[in-house]
mmCIF file of C-alpha atoms and ligand atoms in Angstrom:
data_model
loop_
_atom_site.group_PDB
_atom_site.id
_atom_site.type_symbol
_atom_site.label_atom_id
_atom_site.label_comp_id
_atom_site.label_asym_id
_atom_site.label_seq_id
_atom_site.Cartn_x
_atom_site.Cartn_y
_atom_site.Cartn_z
ATOM 1 C CA MET P 5 51.955 -32.554 34.564
ATOM 2 C CA LYS P 6 54.184 -29.748 33.298
ATOM 3 C CA ALA P 7 53.633 -28.914 29.638
ATOM 4 C CA LEU P 8 57.320 -28.335 28.834
ATOM 5 C CA TYR P 9 60.506 -29.554 30.482
ATOM 6 C CA ILE P 10 63.250 -27.134 29.463
ATOM 7 C CA LYS P 11 66.800 -28.314 30.193
ATOM 8 C CA GLU P 12 68.622 -26.016 32.625
ATOM 9 C CA GLU P 13 71.348 -25.143 30.111
ATOM 10 C CA VAL P 14 68.721 -24.067 27.571
ATOM 11 C CA ARG P 15 66.699 -22.108 30.111
ATOM 12 C CA LYS P 16 69.847 -20.270 31.204
ATOM 13 C CA ALA P 17 70.837 -19.491 27.609
ATOM 14 C CA LEU P 18 67.381 -18.125 26.825
ATOM 15 C CA GLY P 19 67.440 -15.973 29.961
ATOM 16 C CA GLU P 20 70.916 -14.595 29.288
ATOM 17 C CA GLY P 21 70.477 -13.957 25.595
ATOM 18 C CA THR P 22 72.836 -16.724 24.453
ATOM 19 C CA PRO P 23 71.771 -17.983 20.994
ATOM 20 C CA VAL P 24 69.805 -21.245 21.028
ATOM 21 C CA VAL P 25 69.087 -23.587 18.083
ATOM 22 C CA ALA P 26 66.222 -26.108 18.279
ATOM 23 C CA LEU P 27 66.628 -29.540 16.652
ATOM 24 C CA GLU P 28 63.950 -32.071 15.732
ATOM 25 C CA SER P 29 64.014 -35.754 16.665
ATOM 26 C CA THR P 30 61.949 -37.625 14.041
ATOM 27 C CA ILE P 31 65.122 -37.492 11.986
ATOM 28 C CA ILE P 32 66.711 -39.532 14.822
ATOM 29 C CA THR P 33 63.825 -41.952 15.427
ATOM 30 C CA HIS P 34 62.486 -42.391 11.868
ATOM 31 C CA GLY P 35 64.868 -40.589 9.498
ATOM 32 C CA MET P 36 68.027 -42.685 9.694
ATOM 33 C CA PRO P 37 69.238 -46.043 10.999
ATOM 34 C CA HIS P 38 71.099 -46.718 14.250
ATOM 35 C CA PRO P 39 73.963 -45.972 14.971
ATOM 36 C CA ALA P 40 74.231 -43.266 12.281
ATOM 37 C CA ASN P 41 71.300 -41.495 13.971
ATOM 38 C CA ILE P 42 72.963 -41.109 17.368
ATOM 39 C CA ASP P 43 76.249 -39.994 15.776
ATOM 40 C CA MET P 44 74.307 -37.437 13.768
ATOM 41 C CA ALA P 45 72.449 -36.183 16.849
ATOM 42 C CA LEU P 46 75.631 -35.749 18.908
ATOM 43 C CA ASN P 47 77.689 -34.238 16.067
ATOM 44 C CA THR P 48 74.931 -31.763 15.230
ATOM 45 C CA GLU P 49 74.769 -30.579 18.830
ATOM 46 C CA GLY P 50 78.593 -30.297 18.794
ATOM 47 C CA ILE P 51 78.570 -28.116 15.670
ATOM 48 C CA ILE P 52 76.052 -25.754 17.261
ATOM 49 C CA ARG P 53 78.153 -25.490 20.433
ATOM 50 C CA GLU P 54 81.339 -24.840 18.458
ATOM 51 C CA ALA P 55 79.555 -21.971 16.759
ATOM 52 C CA GLY P 56 78.785 -20.417 20.143
ATOM 53 C CA ALA P 57 75.118 -21.408 20.427
ATOM 54 C CA VAL P 58 73.269 -23.868 22.664
ATOM 55 C CA PRO P 59 71.506 -26.856 21.029
ATOM 56 C CA ALA P 60 67.999 -27.787 22.179
ATOM 57 C CA THR P 61 66.944 -31.143 20.763
ATOM 58 C CA ILE P 62 63.192 -31.535 21.235
ATOM 59 C CA ALA P 63 61.388 -34.863 21.804
ATOM 60 C CA VAL P 64 58.841 -36.644 23.987
ATOM 61 C CA VAL P 65 60.514 -38.824 26.641
ATOM 62 C CA ASP P 66 58.245 -40.950 28.872
ATOM 63 C CA GLY P 67 55.412 -38.639 27.954
ATOM 64 C CA ASP P 68 57.331 -35.480 28.922
ATOM 65 C CA VAL P 69 57.825 -32.862 26.217
ATOM 66 C CA ARG P 70 61.526 -32.069 26.549
ATOM 67 C CA VAL P 71 63.450 -29.078 25.206
ATOM 68 C CA GLY P 72 67.113 -30.042 25.396
ATOM 69 C CA LEU P 73 68.016 -33.703 25.949
ATOM 70 C CA ASP P 74 70.765 -35.393 27.905
ATOM 71 C CA ARG P 75 72.855 -38.087 26.263
ATOM 72 C CA ALA P 76 70.938 -40.975 27.838
ATOM 73 C CA SER P 77 67.640 -39.730 26.384
ATOM 74 C CA LEU P 78 69.201 -39.235 22.964
ATOM 75 C CA GLU P 79 70.454 -42.811 23.058
ATOM 76 C CA THR P 80 67.079 -44.177 24.162
ATOM 77 C CA LEU P 81 65.371 -42.426 21.256
ATOM 78 C CA ALA P 82 68.037 -43.546 18.783
ATOM 79 C CA LYS P 83 68.041 -47.208 19.881
ATOM 80 C CA SER P 84 64.511 -48.281 20.736
ATOM 81 C CA ASP P 85 62.268 -49.762 18.083
ATOM 82 C CA GLY P 86 59.005 -48.774 19.726
ATOM 83 C CA VAL P 87 59.542 -45.019 19.574
ATOM 84 C CA HIS P 88 56.645 -43.138 17.979
ATOM 85 C CA LYS P 89 56.591 -40.326 15.446
ATOM 86 C CA ALA P 90 54.786 -37.307 16.841
ATOM 87 C CA SER P 91 53.492 -34.493 14.713
ATOM 88 C CA THR P 92 51.330 -31.767 16.279
ATOM 89 C CA ARG P 93 48.198 -33.884 16.640
ATOM 90 C CA ASP P 94 50.089 -36.765 18.295
ATOM 91 C CA LEU P 95 51.745 -34.771 21.074
ATOM 92 C CA SER P 96 48.929 -34.862 23.607
ATOM 93 C CA TYR P 97 48.290 -38.564 23.055
ATOM 94 C CA MET P 98 51.979 -39.366 23.602
ATOM 95 C CA ARG P 99 51.853 -37.427 26.867
ATOM 96 C CA ILE P 100 48.785 -39.281 28.121
ATOM 97 C CA LEU P 101 50.299 -42.672 27.222
ATOM 98 C CA LYS P 102 53.724 -41.657 28.644
ATOM 99 C CA ARG P 103 55.485 -42.744 25.454
ATOM 100 C CA HIS P 104 58.785 -41.881 23.789
ATOM 101 C CA ALA P 105 58.363 -40.019 20.512
ATOM 102 C CA GLY P 106 60.467 -38.208 17.967
ATOM 103 C CA THR P 107 58.931 -34.852 17.069
ATOM 104 C CA THR P 108 58.436 -33.829 13.430
ATOM 105 C CA VAL P 109 59.240 -30.386 12.049
ATOM 106 C CA ALA P 110 55.653 -29.328 12.840
ATOM 107 C CA ALA P 111 55.692 -30.537 16.446
ATOM 108 C CA THR P 112 59.234 -29.256 17.038
ATOM 109 C CA MET P 113 58.384 -25.796 15.675
ATOM 110 C CA HIS P 114 55.363 -25.557 17.911
ATOM 111 C CA ILE P 115 57.352 -26.550 21.007
ATOM 112 C CA ALA P 116 60.310 -24.313 20.103
ATOM 113 C CA ARG P 117 57.977 -21.321 19.811
ATOM 114 C CA ALA P 118 56.352 -22.143 23.157
ATOM 115 C CA ALA P 119 59.826 -22.296 24.748
ATOM 116 C CA GLY P 120 60.904 -18.985 23.187
ATOM 117 C CA ILE P 121 63.362 -20.433 20.637
ATOM 118 C CA ASP P 122 63.408 -18.639 17.280
ATOM 119 C CA VAL P 123 65.749 -20.729 15.128
ATOM 120 C CA PHE P 124 65.440 -24.410 14.245
ATOM 121 C CA ALA P 125 67.694 -26.635 12.129
ATOM 122 C CA THR P 126 66.571 -29.817 10.379
ATOM 123 C CA GLY P 127 67.323 -31.884 7.259
ATOM 124 C CA GLY P 128 64.264 -31.421 5.081
ATOM 125 C CA ILE P 129 60.712 -30.240 5.704
ATOM 126 C CA GLY P 130 57.621 -32.241 4.863
ATOM 127 C CA GLY P 131 55.254 -30.940 2.197
ATOM 128 C CA VAL P 132 52.613 -31.824 -0.354
ATOM 129 C CA HIS P 133 52.998 -35.468 -1.369
ATOM 130 C CA ARG P 134 52.853 -36.526 -4.995
ATOM 131 C CA GLY P 135 49.293 -37.529 -5.776
ATOM 132 C CA ALA P 136 47.926 -35.345 -2.959
ATOM 133 C CA SER P 137 44.971 -34.270 -5.105
ATOM 134 C CA GLU P 138 43.719 -37.862 -4.591
ATOM 135 C CA SER P 139 45.213 -38.776 -1.204
ATOM 136 C CA PHE P 140 45.044 -35.352 0.535
ATOM 137 C CA ASP P 141 48.463 -36.166 2.001
ATOM 138 C CA VAL P 142 49.913 -32.795 2.954
ATOM 139 C CA SER P 143 52.365 -32.669 5.851
ATOM 140 C CA ALA P 144 51.323 -30.873 9.025
ATOM 141 C CA ASP P 145 54.728 -29.160 8.689
ATOM 142 C CA LEU P 146 53.089 -26.763 6.214
ATOM 143 C CA GLU P 147 50.132 -25.982 8.491
ATOM 144 C CA THR P 148 52.476 -25.249 11.362
ATOM 145 C CA LEU P 149 54.733 -23.070 9.218
ATOM 146 C CA ALA P 150 51.622 -21.027 8.431
ATOM 147 C CA ASP P 151 51.015 -19.950 12.030
ATOM 148 C CA THR P 152 54.276 -20.424 13.939
ATOM 149 C CA SER P 153 56.905 -17.709 13.987
ATOM 150 C CA VAL P 154 60.090 -19.785 13.795
ATOM 151 C CA CYS P 155 63.004 -19.658 11.331
ATOM 152 C CA VAL P 156 63.450 -23.175 9.904
ATOM 153 C CA VAL P 157 66.807 -23.947 8.289
ATOM 154 C CA CYS P 158 66.663 -26.959 5.946
ATOM 155 C CA ALA P 159 68.129 -28.289 2.697
ATOM 156 C CA GLY P 160 64.802 -27.755 0.920
ATOM 157 C CA ALA P 161 62.445 -30.692 0.663
ATOM 158 C CA LYS P 162 63.022 -34.176 -0.699
ATOM 159 C CA ALA P 163 61.919 -34.944 -4.213
ATOM 160 C CA ILE P 164 59.636 -37.684 -2.779
ATOM 161 C CA LEU P 165 57.261 -34.703 -2.526
ATOM 162 C CA ASP P 166 55.479 -32.623 -5.127
ATOM 163 C CA LEU P 167 57.843 -29.665 -4.854
ATOM 164 C CA PRO P 168 55.941 -27.168 -7.065
ATOM 165 C CA SER P 169 52.712 -27.769 -5.072
ATOM 166 C CA THR P 170 54.643 -27.488 -1.811
ATOM 167 C CA MET P 171 55.909 -24.073 -2.937
ATOM 168 C CA GLU P 172 52.361 -23.000 -3.858
ATOM 169 C CA VAL P 173 51.042 -23.895 -0.401
ATOM 170 C CA LEU P 174 53.900 -22.028 1.278
ATOM 171 C CA GLU P 175 53.055 -18.982 -0.814
ATOM 172 C CA THR P 176 49.370 -19.188 0.156
ATOM 173 C CA GLN P 177 50.352 -19.403 3.809
ATOM 174 C CA GLY P 178 52.654 -16.409 3.699
ATOM 175 C CA VAL P 179 55.864 -18.335 4.339
ATOM 176 C CA GLU P 180 59.024 -16.804 2.854
ATOM 177 C CA VAL P 181 61.242 -19.410 1.232
ATOM 178 C CA ILE P 182 64.731 -17.963 1.216
ATOM 179 C CA GLY P 183 67.366 -19.466 -1.046
ATOM 180 C CA TYR P 184 70.568 -19.123 0.962
ATOM 181 C CA ARG P 185 73.269 -18.205 -1.550
ATOM 182 C CA THR P 186 71.150 -19.751 -4.300
ATOM 183 C CA ASP P 187 68.364 -18.779 -6.706
ATOM 184 C CA GLU P 188 67.062 -22.330 -6.937
ATOM 185 C CA LEU P 189 65.139 -24.347 -4.373
ATOM 186 C CA PRO P 190 67.487 -27.117 -3.238
ATOM 187 C CA ALA P 191 66.037 -30.640 -3.224
ATOM 188 C CA PHE P 192 67.755 -32.210 -0.208
ATOM 189 C CA TYR P 193 70.357 -34.627 -1.680
ATOM 190 C CA SER P 194 70.770 -32.447 -4.736
ATOM 191 C CA ARG P 195 71.187 -28.716 -5.197
ATOM 192 C CA GLU P 196 68.800 -28.478 -8.135
ATOM 193 C CA SER P 197 65.015 -28.711 -8.437
ATOM 194 C CA GLY P 198 64.354 -26.452 -11.413
ATOM 195 C CA ILE P 199 62.228 -24.261 -9.106
ATOM 196 C CA GLU P 200 63.190 -20.665 -8.427
ATOM 197 C CA THR P 201 63.161 -19.408 -4.840
ATOM 198 C CA PRO P 202 61.137 -16.222 -4.372
ATOM 199 C CA VAL P 203 63.843 -14.672 -2.179
ATOM 200 C CA ARG P 204 67.627 -14.987 -2.202
ATOM 201 C CA LEU P 205 69.875 -13.863 0.657
ATOM 202 C CA ASP P 206 73.631 -14.374 0.883
ATOM 203 C CA ASP P 207 74.293 -13.362 4.483
ATOM 204 C CA SER P 208 72.981 -14.858 7.740
ATOM 205 C CA LYS P 209 72.635 -11.288 9.093
ATOM 206 C CA ASP P 210 70.137 -10.494 6.355
ATOM 207 C CA VAL P 211 68.141 -13.635 7.191
ATOM 208 C CA ALA P 212 67.970 -12.452 10.820
ATOM 209 C CA ALA P 213 66.901 -8.982 9.658
ATOM 210 C CA LEU P 214 64.126 -10.406 7.475
ATOM 211 C CA PHE P 215 62.830 -12.586 10.290
ATOM 212 C CA GLN P 216 62.816 -9.685 12.720
ATOM 213 C CA SER P 217 61.106 -7.423 10.227
ATOM 214 C CA LYS P 218 58.403 -10.012 9.712
ATOM 215 C CA ARG P 219 57.763 -10.245 13.457
ATOM 216 C CA ALA P 220 57.693 -6.468 13.750
ATOM 217 C CA LEU P 221 54.862 -6.433 11.216
ATOM 218 C CA GLY P 222 52.913 -8.901 13.339
ATOM 219 C CA LEU P 223 53.057 -11.615 10.691
ATOM 220 C CA LYS P 224 52.580 -14.946 12.445
ATOM 221 C CA SER P 225 53.963 -17.432 9.938
ATOM 222 C CA GLY P 226 57.436 -18.960 9.941
ATOM 223 C CA ILE P 227 60.203 -18.625 7.382
ATOM 224 C CA VAL P 228 62.071 -21.360 5.532
ATOM 225 C CA VAL P 229 65.778 -20.933 4.872
ATOM 226 C CA ALA P 230 66.683 -23.329 2.073
ATOM 227 C CA ASN P 231 70.386 -24.089 2.372
ATOM 228 C CA PRO P 232 71.734 -26.313 -0.423
ATOM 229 C CA ILE P 233 73.830 -29.357 0.423
ATOM 230 C CA PRO P 234 77.550 -28.534 -0.131
ATOM 231 C CA HIS P 235 78.702 -29.309 -3.713
ATOM 232 C CA GLU P 236 81.151 -32.017 -2.675
ATOM 233 C CA HIS P 237 78.411 -34.064 -0.957
ATOM 234 C CA ALA P 238 75.547 -33.557 -3.422
ATOM 235 C CA LEU P 239 74.064 -36.522 -5.356
ATOM 236 C CA PRO P 240 72.803 -36.227 -8.941
ATOM 237 C CA ALA P 241 69.058 -35.455 -9.077
ATOM 238 C CA SER P 242 68.481 -38.011 -11.879
ATOM 239 C CA THR P 243 69.804 -40.952 -9.813
ATOM 240 C CA ILE P 244 67.577 -40.029 -6.883
ATOM 241 C CA GLU P 245 64.509 -39.542 -9.099
ATOM 242 C CA GLN P 246 64.682 -43.110 -10.433
ATOM 243 C CA ILE P 247 64.925 -44.514 -6.926
ATOM 244 C CA ILE P 248 62.014 -42.391 -5.728
ATOM 245 C CA GLU P 249 59.765 -43.612 -8.530
ATOM 246 C CA VAL P 250 60.386 -47.232 -7.572
ATOM 247 C CA ALA P 251 59.843 -46.459 -3.868
ATOM 248 C CA LEU P 252 56.576 -44.603 -4.566
ATOM 249 C CA LYS P 253 55.233 -47.553 -6.575
ATOM 250 C CA GLU P 254 56.110 -49.930 -3.780
ATOM 251 C CA ALA P 255 54.448 -47.690 -1.181
ATOM 252 C CA SER P 256 51.203 -47.597 -3.144
ATOM 253 C CA GLN P 257 51.262 -51.367 -3.813
ATOM 254 C CA LYS P 258 51.742 -52.002 -0.100
ATOM 255 C CA GLY P 259 49.002 -49.553 0.828
ATOM 256 C CA ILE P 260 51.314 -47.457 3.017
ATOM 257 C CA LYS P 261 49.325 -44.489 4.356
ATOM 258 C CA GLY P 262 49.360 -41.514 6.714
ATOM 259 C CA LYS P 263 52.397 -40.886 8.834
ATOM 260 C CA GLU P 264 54.071 -44.127 7.678
ATOM 261 C CA VAL P 265 54.556 -42.754 4.150
ATOM 262 C CA THR P 266 57.546 -40.481 4.773
ATOM 263 C CA PRO P 267 59.583 -42.962 6.904
ATOM 264 C CA PHE P 268 58.859 -45.745 4.383
ATOM 265 C CA LEU P 269 60.113 -43.702 1.427
ATOM 266 C CA LEU P 270 63.161 -42.480 3.338
ATOM 267 C CA SER P 271 64.223 -45.990 4.319
ATOM 268 C CA ARG P 272 63.769 -47.229 0.728
ATOM 269 C CA ILE P 273 65.958 -44.427 -0.636
ATOM 270 C CA GLU P 274 68.523 -45.138 2.054
ATOM 271 C CA SER P 275 68.820 -48.799 1.136
ATOM 272 C CA ALA P 276 68.719 -48.218 -2.629
ATOM 273 C CA THR P 277 71.575 -45.698 -2.598
ATOM 274 C CA GLY P 278 73.672 -47.578 -0.084
ATOM 275 C CA GLY P 279 75.882 -45.404 2.071
ATOM 276 C CA ASP P 280 75.816 -42.473 -0.360
ATOM 277 C CA SER P 281 72.477 -40.973 0.587
ATOM 278 C CA LEU P 282 73.108 -41.457 4.294
ATOM 279 C CA ARG P 283 76.435 -39.623 4.045
ATOM 280 C CA ALA P 284 74.780 -36.841 2.072
ATOM 281 C CA ASN P 285 72.002 -36.650 4.671
ATOM 282 C CA LEU P 286 74.507 -36.267 7.514
ATOM 283 C CA GLU P 287 76.472 -33.572 5.714
ATOM 284 C CA LEU P 288 73.432 -31.480 4.865
ATOM 285 C CA VAL P 289 72.215 -31.594 8.470
ATOM 286 C CA TYR P 290 75.639 -30.410 9.703
ATOM 287 C CA ASN P 291 75.622 -27.637 7.126
ATOM 288 C CA ASN P 292 72.165 -26.526 8.290
ATOM 289 C CA ALA P 293 73.143 -26.631 11.966
ATOM 290 C CA ALA P 294 76.123 -24.340 11.321
ATOM 291 C CA LEU P 295 73.981 -21.842 9.404
ATOM 292 C CA ALA P 296 71.206 -21.930 12.012
ATOM 293 C CA ALA P 297 73.734 -21.091 14.740
ATOM 294 C CA LYS P 298 74.937 -18.091 12.698
ATOM 295 C CA ILE P 299 71.369 -16.861 12.191
ATOM 296 C CA ALA P 300 70.591 -17.314 15.904
ATOM 297 C CA LYS P 301 73.672 -15.260 16.787
ATOM 298 C CA ALA P 302 72.783 -12.540 14.298
ATOM 299 C CA LEU P 303 69.247 -12.349 15.742
ATOM 300 C CA ILE P 304 70.569 -11.883 19.272
ATOM 301 C CA GLU P 305 72.951 -9.174 18.019
ATOM 302 C CA ARG P 306 70.076 -7.316 16.404
ATOM 303 C CA GLU P 307 67.969 -7.585 19.553
ATOM 304 C CA ARG P 308 70.871 -6.173 21.617
ATOM 305 C CA MET P 309 71.287 -3.256 19.217
ATOM 306 C CA HIS P 310 67.575 -2.619 19.264
ATOM 307 C CA ASN P 311 67.406 -2.650 23.075
ATOM 308 C CA ALA P 312 70.434 -0.375 23.359
ATOM 309 C CA ARG P 313 68.763 2.169 21.082
ATOM 310 C CA SER P 314 65.409 2.193 22.835
HETATM 311 N N1 PSU N 24 62.135 -35.322 5.377
HETATM 312 C C1 PSU N 24 63.368 -35.860 5.430
HETATM 313 N N2 PSU N 24 63.772 -36.522 6.553
HETATM 314 C C2 PSU N 24 62.949 -36.636 7.636
HETATM 315 C C3 PSU N 24 61.649 -36.021 7.578
HETATM 316 C C4 PSU N 24 61.301 -35.385 6.430
HETATM 317 O O1 PSU N 24 64.102 -35.760 4.478
HETATM 318 O O2 PSU N 24 63.343 -37.253 8.639
HETATM 319 C C5 PSU N 24 60.751 -36.073 8.778
HETATM 320 C C6 PSU N 24 60.669 -34.693 9.449
HETATM 321 O O3 PSU N 24 60.594 -34.874 10.852
HETATM 322 C C7 PSU N 24 59.366 -34.120 8.933
HETATM 323 C C8 PSU N 24 58.519 -35.380 8.843
HETATM 324 O O4 PSU N 24 58.793 -33.145 9.766
HETATM 325 O O5 PSU N 24 59.413 -36.373 8.362
HETATM 326 C C9 PSU N 24 57.339 -35.193 7.924
HETATM 327 O O6 PSU N 24 56.498 -36.296 8.044
HETATM 328 P P1 PSU N 24 55.018 -36.238 7.378
HETATM 329 O O7 PSU N 24 55.272 -36.224 5.892
HETATM 330 O O8 PSU N 24 54.359 -37.519 7.844
HETATM 331 O O9 PSU N 24 54.368 -35.009 7.893
HETATM 332 MN MN1 MN N 25 51.445 -37.213 5.580
#
């Protein structure tokens, strides 16, 4: 049983120094409904290709950990009801059972790093849940960011989470949170959270430089690039907050726990906002994919310059 199945196109790109961008798959299997999910997956890969990089969507297919998926696998993941959600601790179990699973940010980061991919685009990262001081519900995404050297491009984190506590944990773990062309941590559907980002960079080349500098120092944690949703697609934070409060109450009444919490809240927000939040979600993912491709290209450029000098 091979640990990783890397698609030929991705393997070739990595060998030749063509930029590669990893993509997660829980967003496909548990983050949005069909058929919006398959459209999103294909469009996101298209945006990365147009920008001159190679997309590598990561998932578990029939128990195989795959880096780079063909269209048939993407469709299987997008369509089937019985697809699992795999974070880091679920990966080995999914392999033994030969299941299909979407990989979370944590699992995708781990696999990307093992495959030699430095840049990863997603929608939003997981974090500290509201009420975590009672429930201990903190996403494994944060643990993995602490010890996995990957650049994660996202639109911040959803306000279903406790954003100030999430920022505290990232600080403890040595994870830079870079506001891309913003001083404020974006909150997924909206550009505002009221929380300042510790670092602001306005150029993808500077993001690449920071990431490389961090590696050069031997620092093992990842970095988060928080890229706000474009103005024209953003939703007002106050509308979303009201919906989240209702969804959180319902989750606690129903006793939703563990890895079911995030998908439950996401689907409630989706239905309460109608098409608006889904459209916003798609647009922010596309925006992140385009930026991730730029960062991946800038990183390769820097590596070339470095090798030419030495
Ligand atoms: N946040 C979103 N959309 C998502 C997720 C998070 O806005 O689809 C997914 C990501 O895959 C993330 C996972 O890694 O949920 C976090 O789940 P948990 O909170 O169970 O760790
Ligand atoms: Mn959790």
